[in-house]
Amino acid sequence: MPETRFTKDHEWVRLEGGIATIGITDHAQEALGDVVFVELPDPGREIEAGESVAVVESVKAASDVYAPLTGRVVENNQAIVDEPALVNREATTGGWFFRMQPADPAAFAALLDEAAYKALLETE
Amino acid sequence: MPDTITSETAAAGPLPPRTVPLDLLHRALGGRMVPFAGWSLPVQYGAGVLAEHLHCRAAAGAALFDVSHMGQASLHGSGAAAALEALVPGDILGLRPGRQRYTVLTNPDGGIIDDLMVAALAPDRLFLVVNASRREVDLPHIAAHLPAGVTLERHDDRVLLALQGPGAAAVMARLGPVAAALPFMGFGAVRIGGTDCLVSRSGYTGEDGFEISAPDAQADHLARLLLEQPEVKPAGLGARDSLRLEAGLCLYGNDIDDRTTPVAAGLAWVIGRRRRDDWGFPGGTVLREQLQHGTDMVRVGIRPDGRAPARAPTAIVGEDGAPAGHITSGGFAPSLNAPVAMGYVRRDLAAPGTRVGLQVRGRSLPACVVPLPFVPHRFAR
């Protein structure tokens, strides 16, 4: 059973079989509006937690997507490059951004759980 | 007066944005309210910016924008046109009743204090629409330069609605036939659904359309009547911005300001033919000089080769990597399904077809200088 955690930057992180899949939350896509462009990190790239690694642009603004964990990128989602609107339509499923192998899988547990993320949304 | 307002604001902290008379209607329609130029306005409704934008360009479509944040005023009295003409390069004395003209207020350096619409209601009565962000600059500036007998009256008690799109004329033919008969940049009093309005055939989208000024008290009735029409859907500031960018129209504060001149901005056509006899307006000699010798920087259209939008103030470089200018408005053009931008570049790089680079996130994205507008205007003829 994969577990999903969240960041304060409105990203979701799903850990399954030692690989983390990262995307933006439904709240984030709603706030951004129509997504028209994404730029993703290439597989093989070593990334550090907190580093800006992807870009998502809506008609209104450009936003950074940060690495939630330190590790290595193993895959990115060309489907959202070809069709950015998928990020709006399927933010937490088909609209994922990239997959990574965390250097320290235990760091995943330090991310926000669903209750903590919901609490964060209520303070915004 | 603006200085006083600034110091009061500084002492008390930022003022909350003002609400427009249609605030409740916007919220009821699902508008996402954002602060803009001191006002709370919908950036989009439920349909989203892309859909609202495309509806405004769709066959038989018409988008309704609330632009009540803009400043409305009238100048009246004998000599009103001559008084305004002393502040702008446009031919205001030659503006016949029932006609509107786009012009700019200039400073002594030829810089643009604001761009505005001026319509003639009668020989001694002009109707003005100025930018929201500049209304507290423009109106005191104009008032300070009026001779005895000419007065400036603010119309802070009126809303301004923009009905824009290929379907706008059919809506007006049904609700206010007098407006539907106006030519492009025509202006007149029109009764719409029992409300006495002032209507111009103009807009900020590149489409045919109307701007409708009405008293606050009738705003809700009028807006609902327009929204009931099958062609009409509400649209917010987001679509307004992407539409005007595709149409190559300047946004004050981005593409033009008090350090850019009409010549550099590609707006030299606002200098009336008769005004070129004596250049008798603020900055006139500067603009004459610039028209003869050109300006160092000029406003151009830019198309990035790729999909990444380049937003203001992205730096522009030449093919040799040397600094060439910067983007002043940039984003995604829904009608072209591609990014577009406007900006100022060195004169030697301003010819359409010139290759440039856009410095986005540490890389130089290839792009091309192109003619404006990006989407052809479809004004009424």
XYZ file of C-alpha atoms in Angstrom:
505
model
C 0.000 0.000 0.000
C 1.750 3.196 -1.151
C 1.755 6.046 1.306
C 1.292 9.671 0.294
C 2.846 12.604 2.093
C 2.934 16.326 1.384
C 5.166 19.414 1.539
C 4.393 22.943 2.624
C 5.015 23.901 -1.028
C 1.855 22.015 -2.018
C 3.520 18.984 -3.520
C 2.509 15.389 -2.948
C 5.022 12.556 -2.604
C 3.975 8.912 -2.995
C 6.451 6.239 -1.889
C 6.144 2.798 -3.436
C 8.844 0.150 -3.691
C 11.557 2.594 -2.660
C 10.654 5.062 -5.467
C 8.986 8.414 -4.728
C 6.577 9.947 -7.237
C 6.116 13.724 -6.979
C 3.357 16.011 -8.194
C 1.490 19.156 -7.179
C -1.640 19.000 -5.058
C -5.144 19.691 -6.242
C -5.061 22.857 -4.147
C -1.926 23.966 -6.034
C -3.328 23.343 -9.515
C -6.544 25.112 -8.558
C -4.605 28.139 -7.323
C -2.364 28.194 -10.397
C -5.172 28.004 -12.905
C -4.747 26.660 -16.446
C -1.280 25.106 -16.691
C 0.354 25.868 -20.047
C 3.981 24.812 -19.589
C 6.077 22.486 -17.440
C 9.796 21.885 -17.306
C 11.010 18.684 -15.653
C 14.342 17.384 -14.330
C 16.106 14.815 -16.498
C 16.520 11.225 -15.295
C 19.872 10.679 -13.654
C 20.043 14.131 -12.105
C 21.075 14.230 -8.457
C 18.796 16.597 -6.540
C 18.766 17.941 -3.028
C 15.758 18.459 -0.791
C 14.515 22.039 -1.152
C 16.212 22.581 -4.515
C 14.110 24.052 -7.312
C 14.005 21.234 -9.864
C 10.922 21.790 -12.032
C 8.826 24.682 -13.283
C 5.076 24.877 -13.735
C 3.557 27.846 -15.535
C -0.077 28.787 -15.783
C -1.541 31.574 -17.880
C -1.121 33.742 -14.791
C 2.282 32.924 -13.329
C 5.369 30.736 -13.158
C 6.035 28.618 -10.064
C 8.932 26.461 -8.944
C 8.555 22.846 -7.950
C 11.023 21.795 -5.259
C 12.666 18.485 -4.563
C 10.905 17.112 -1.466
C 13.775 14.695 -0.758
C 17.453 14.287 -1.613
C 18.199 11.621 -4.195
C 18.354 10.831 -7.903
C 15.690 11.437 -10.554
C 14.737 8.184 -12.292
C 11.888 9.231 -14.577
C 9.894 12.269 -15.678
C 6.378 12.531 -17.057
C 6.506 13.482 -20.736
C 2.700 13.343 -20.846
C 2.439 16.667 -18.961
C 5.122 18.226 -21.177
C 3.030 17.344 -24.224
C -0.269 18.202 -22.553
C 0.188 20.598 -19.600
C -3.586 20.707 -18.945
C -3.229 17.162 -17.571
C -1.779 18.766 -14.429
C -5.129 20.496 -13.862
C -7.246 17.503 -14.777
C -5.339 14.787 -12.932
C -3.099 16.587 -10.456
C -2.674 13.637 -8.107
C -2.689 10.814 -10.670
C -1.742 11.142 -14.362
C -0.412 14.658 -13.788
C 2.652 13.545 -11.759
C 5.909 15.413 -12.437
C 8.849 13.080 -11.792
C 10.012 9.987 -9.921
C 13.088 9.788 -7.741
C 15.083 7.340 -5.683
C 15.537 8.918 -2.232
C 19.026 8.679 -0.762
C 17.490 8.203 2.656
C 14.012 6.626 2.514
C 13.523 7.482 6.210
C 13.369 11.195 5.271
C 9.972 10.484 3.725
C 8.497 10.044 7.196
C 9.480 13.614 8.072
C 7.162 15.037 5.382
C 3.626 16.192 6.257
C 0.975 13.530 6.558
C -2.461 14.162 5.105
C -3.895 15.557 8.352
C -0.980 17.983 8.743
C -1.314 19.123 5.114
C -5.047 19.698 5.534
C -4.330 21.716 8.656
C -1.809 23.774 6.662
C -4.431 24.521 3.995
C -6.807 25.783 6.644
C -4.279 28.310 7.890
C -3.812 29.775 4.365
C -3.078 65.371 -3.070
C -1.516 62.039 -4.046
C 1.393 62.836 -1.697
C -1.003 63.260 1.213
C -2.685 59.976 0.430
C 0.686 58.223 0.289
C 1.819 59.494 3.675
C -1.491 58.559 5.299
C -1.227 55.118 3.795
C 2.311 54.721 5.066
C 1.253 55.589 8.603
C -1.812 53.365 8.671
C -0.451 50.395 6.725
C -1.724 49.322 3.308
C -5.350 50.085 2.638
C -7.519 47.078 1.878
C -8.500 46.952 -1.782
C -11.698 48.804 -2.647
C -14.653 46.815 -3.839
C -16.433 47.603 -7.091
C -20.229 48.021 -7.106
C -20.580 44.589 -8.751
C -18.507 42.828 -6.081
C -21.388 40.635 -4.896
C -22.299 39.658 -8.452
C -18.679 38.664 -9.181
C -18.627 36.468 -6.094
C -21.996 34.945 -6.978
C -20.619 34.125 -10.444
C -17.653 32.299 -8.899
C -15.159 35.076 -9.488
C -11.777 34.621 -7.842
C -11.175 38.059 -6.371
C -7.641 39.461 -6.321
C -6.209 42.878 -5.487
C -5.386 44.904 -8.599
C -4.336 48.569 -8.659
C -5.989 49.087 -5.272
C -9.219 47.316 -6.234
C -10.611 43.875 -5.594
C -11.504 42.360 -8.964
C -12.076 38.882 -10.426
C -8.951 37.468 -12.067
C -11.099 34.653 -13.436
C -14.437 32.930 -12.952
C -15.076 29.189 -12.771
C -14.384 28.600 -16.474
C -10.774 29.740 -16.076
C -8.583 32.150 -18.009
C -8.135 29.945 -21.104
C -11.847 29.332 -21.631
C -12.738 32.970 -20.941
C -10.085 34.139 -23.382
C -11.159 31.765 -26.127
C -14.834 32.649 -25.644
C -14.001 36.296 -26.359
C -12.517 35.289 -29.715
C -15.113 32.613 -30.541
C -17.600 33.096 -33.375
C -20.724 34.685 -31.848
C -18.986 34.849 -28.466
C -18.987 37.889 -26.226
C -17.085 38.306 -22.955
C -18.228 40.725 -20.259
C -15.484 42.396 -18.229
C -16.001 44.690 -15.255
C -13.442 47.474 -15.670
C -14.983 49.806 -13.106
C -11.574 50.293 -11.509
C -10.716 52.582 -14.396
C -11.124 56.293 -13.789
C -13.970 58.107 -15.509
C -14.258 61.867 -15.668
C -15.540 64.638 -17.878
C -14.166 68.004 -18.816
C -16.612 70.761 -19.546
C -16.754 74.411 -20.337
C -15.711 76.627 -23.181
C -12.129 75.732 -24.113
C -12.220 72.193 -22.699
C -10.707 70.646 -25.842
C -7.969 73.279 -26.083
C -7.128 72.768 -22.398
C -6.745 68.999 -22.783
C -4.888 69.400 -26.051
C -2.193 71.352 -24.195
C -1.428 68.151 -22.231
C -1.542 65.483 -24.982
C -0.108 65.034 -28.515
C -3.507 64.101 -29.954
C -5.776 66.278 -32.058
C -8.516 66.952 -29.500
C -9.836 70.159 -31.093
C -10.540 68.088 -34.199
C -12.435 65.410 -32.265
C -16.040 65.651 -33.417
C -18.928 64.956 -31.035
C -19.708 61.248 -31.157
C -16.076 60.261 -31.692
C -13.469 58.820 -29.349
C -9.681 58.907 -29.602
C -6.815 57.079 -27.872
C -4.164 59.460 -26.582
C -1.477 59.871 -23.943
C -0.657 62.464 -21.298
C 3.009 63.362 -21.712
C 5.579 64.884 -19.363
C 8.218 67.478 -20.393
C 10.613 64.654 -21.364
C 8.019 63.135 -23.678
C 7.439 60.269 -21.218
C 3.944 58.845 -20.900
C 2.109 59.892 -17.712
C -0.789 57.672 -18.782
C -2.661 56.450 -21.825
C -6.351 57.274 -21.984
C -9.490 57.414 -24.063
C -11.045 60.799 -24.829
C -14.527 61.048 -26.295
C -16.407 64.150 -27.371
C -19.962 64.317 -26.053
C -20.539 67.854 -27.305
C -18.233 70.664 -28.503
C -17.435 71.728 -24.936
C -17.787 68.403 -23.181
C -15.223 65.591 -23.184
C -15.486 62.199 -21.505
C -12.251 60.593 -20.267
C -11.319 57.062 -19.224
C -7.939 56.683 -17.514
C -6.069 53.756 -15.963
C -6.946 52.675 -12.426
C -3.326 52.826 -11.332
C -2.992 56.393 -12.635
C -6.334 58.014 -11.875
C -4.985 59.797 -8.787
C -2.080 61.104 -10.856
C -3.900 62.019 -14.065
C -6.957 63.761 -12.702
C -5.057 66.158 -10.381
C -2.579 66.768 -13.231
C -5.374 67.711 -15.631
C -7.219 69.752 -13.002
C -4.048 71.749 -12.265
C -3.787 72.817 -15.912
C -7.315 74.027 -16.565
C -8.141 77.638 -17.408
C -11.026 79.461 -15.748
C -14.325 78.229 -17.130
C -13.235 74.625 -17.705
C -13.988 72.114 -14.968
C -13.047 68.495 -14.402
C -15.811 66.350 -12.973
C -14.955 62.908 -11.597
C -17.429 60.114 -12.240
C -16.451 57.872 -9.352
C -20.130 56.892 -9.126
C -20.183 55.075 -12.450
C -19.249 51.539 -13.461
C -17.558 50.622 -16.726
C -18.380 47.317 -18.408
C -16.602 46.022 -21.495
C -18.543 43.723 -23.805
C -16.032 42.239 -26.219
C -16.095 39.652 -28.960
C -17.541 38.791 -32.372
C -20.988 38.356 -30.778
C -21.017 41.741 -29.017
C -22.695 43.590 -31.885
C -25.611 41.136 -31.950
C -26.131 41.656 -28.216
C -26.202 45.414 -28.645
C -28.477 45.201 -31.682
C -30.964 43.516 -29.337
C -30.498 45.658 -26.213
C -29.284 49.034 -27.455
C -29.546 49.344 -31.233
C -28.089 52.854 -31.189
C -24.815 51.356 -29.958
C -24.818 48.645 -32.617
C -24.890 51.391 -35.245
C -21.769 53.101 -33.863
C -18.629 52.874 -36.014
C -15.301 51.793 -34.490
C -14.302 54.507 -31.968
C -17.781 55.997 -32.134
C -19.303 57.228 -28.880
C -22.767 58.160 -27.727
C -25.583 58.056 -25.201
C -27.458 54.758 -25.444
C -30.398 53.427 -23.442
C -29.836 49.766 -22.527
C -32.581 47.931 -20.654
C -33.905 51.202 -19.229
C -30.476 52.463 -18.151
C -28.995 55.605 -19.667
C -25.449 54.641 -20.623
C -22.519 56.195 -22.402
C -21.166 53.710 -24.914
C -18.048 53.635 -27.051
C -17.315 51.072 -29.729
C -13.856 50.129 -28.579
C -12.045 47.858 -26.195
C -8.810 46.244 -25.133
C -9.018 42.806 -26.711
C -8.520 43.350 -30.445
C -12.112 42.234 -31.035
C -15.166 44.263 -31.943
C -16.869 45.440 -28.790
C -18.278 48.133 -26.572
C -17.342 49.898 -23.377
C -20.423 50.841 -21.410
C -20.449 53.479 -18.671
C -23.461 53.437 -16.366
C -24.443 54.809 -12.946
C -23.505 52.566 -10.005
C -27.160 52.272 -9.006
C -28.017 50.531 -12.292
C -24.856 48.414 -12.498
C -26.306 45.168 -11.180
C -29.416 45.353 -13.365
C -27.353 46.161 -16.454
C -24.711 43.481 -15.864
C -27.336 40.804 -15.249
C -29.216 41.816 -18.383
C -26.030 41.496 -20.440
C -25.131 38.165 -18.820
C -28.601 36.787 -19.657
C -27.849 37.085 -23.357
C -26.903 33.740 -24.921
C -23.640 35.078 -26.386
C -22.335 36.508 -23.124
C -20.087 34.956 -20.473
C -18.172 36.771 -17.747
C -14.400 37.124 -18.080
C -11.808 38.333 -15.601
C -8.570 40.263 -15.501
C -6.531 37.220 -16.523
C -8.253 36.906 -19.887
C -8.242 40.677 -20.294
C -4.441 40.614 -20.001
C -3.856 37.691 -22.376
C -6.288 39.173 -24.926
C -4.636 42.584 -24.931
C -1.178 40.983 -25.170
C -2.213 38.976 -28.246
C -3.626 42.208 -29.685
C -0.263 43.946 -29.087
C -1.853 46.578 -26.855
C 0.213 48.296 -24.175
C -0.369 47.889 -20.450
C 0.521 51.037 -18.536
C 3.229 50.313 -15.973
C 4.530 47.374 -18.025
C 4.935 48.380 -21.664
C 4.741 52.134 -21.233
C 5.472 54.461 -18.335
C 6.791 57.931 -17.604
C 10.251 56.963 -18.890
C 9.048 55.598 -22.237
C 7.906 57.896 -25.019
C 5.207 57.324 -27.620
C 7.935 57.121 -30.286
C 9.889 54.371 -28.511
C 6.623 52.566 -27.737
C 5.585 52.486 -31.393
C 2.707 54.833 -30.615
C 3.880 57.803 -32.711
C 0.528 57.645 -34.504
C -1.046 59.287 -31.448
C 0.723 62.522 -32.441
C -1.912 64.304 -34.505
C -0.928 65.654 -37.921
C -1.891 69.183 -36.920
C 0.086 68.879 -33.686
C 3.241 68.268 -35.753
C 3.058 71.878 -36.965
C 3.983 73.388 -33.615
C 4.718 70.395 -31.303
C 2.868 72.420 -28.655
C 2.453 69.782 -25.944
C 4.666 68.577 -23.063
C 7.773 66.903 -24.468
C 6.875 67.967 -28.003
C 10.401 68.938 -29.008
C 11.765 65.665 -27.590
C 9.289 63.647 -29.630
C 10.020 65.650 -32.780
C 13.713 64.910 -32.323
C 13.018 61.216 -31.709
C 10.857 60.937 -34.815
C 13.688 62.423 -36.888
C 16.548 60.407 -35.428
C 14.897 57.383 -33.867
C 15.153 56.135 -30.291
C 17.805 53.815 -28.855
C 15.186 51.258 -27.825
C 11.895 50.370 -29.496
C 8.934 48.214 -28.534
C 8.608 44.996 -30.562
C 6.743 41.709 -30.579
C 8.697 38.552 -29.725
C 7.886 34.883 -30.353
C 9.901 32.322 -28.388
C 10.737 29.244 -30.514
C 9.835 26.822 -27.728
C 6.928 26.430 -25.344
C 8.356 28.282 -22.328
C 6.745 31.663 -21.664
C 9.136 34.570 -21.011
C 7.634 37.087 -18.613
C 8.630 40.609 -17.637
C 11.414 41.573 -16.893
C 13.237 38.793 -18.792
C 16.491 40.084 -20.294
C 16.848 39.930 -24.088
C 20.236 39.346 -25.734
C 21.404 39.494 -29.335
C 22.710 36.424 -31.178
C 26.181 37.488 -30.017
C 24.991 37.377 -26.393
C 25.231 41.147 -25.934
C 22.467 42.870 -23.915
C 19.629 43.849 -26.233
C 16.737 44.877 -23.976
C 14.046 43.310 -21.852
C 10.542 41.864 -21.941
C 7.791 44.166 -20.624
C 4.802 41.808 -21.084
C 5.005 38.124 -21.739
C 2.984 35.007 -21.286
C 0.972 32.375 -23.023
C -1.264 33.252 -25.968
C -4.305 30.951 -25.796
C -5.434 31.757 -29.347
C -2.021 30.767 -30.725
C -1.387 27.993 -28.195
C 2.124 29.387 -27.855
C 4.072 31.870 -25.772
C 4.311 35.510 -26.920
C 5.933 38.631 -25.501
C 6.452 42.322 -26.052
C 9.527 44.214 -25.014
C 12.037 46.877 -25.832
C 15.107 46.029 -27.910
C 17.995 48.005 -29.381
C 16.960 49.673 -32.604
C 19.448 47.598 -34.649
C 17.656 44.420 -33.510
C 14.083 45.645 -33.983
C 13.431 44.428 -37.529
C 10.979 41.511 -37.786
C 12.869 38.278 -38.334
C 15.798 39.273 -36.100
C 16.959 36.392 -33.907
C 17.325 37.103 -30.187
C 17.789 35.149 -26.967
C 15.605 35.345 -23.854
C 17.399 34.827 -20.541
C 15.037 32.476 -18.712
C 16.208 30.504 -15.658
C 19.875 30.824 -16.568
C 19.485 29.781 -20.202
C 19.131 31.706 -23.431
C 15.916 30.610 -25.110
C 15.890 31.257 -28.872
C 13.227 33.708 -30.064
C 12.369 35.906 -32.999
C 11.304 39.543 -33.335
C 7.901 39.641 -35.038
C 5.368 42.290 -36.088
C 2.502 43.236 -33.764
C -0.275 42.345 -33.204
C 0.110 38.593 -32.725
C -3.587 38.074 -33.466
C -5.098 40.344 -36.158
C -7.489 43.003 -34.887
C -11.122 42.474 -35.811
C -12.561 45.882 -34.975
C -15.837 46.989 -36.548
C -15.335 48.888 -39.795
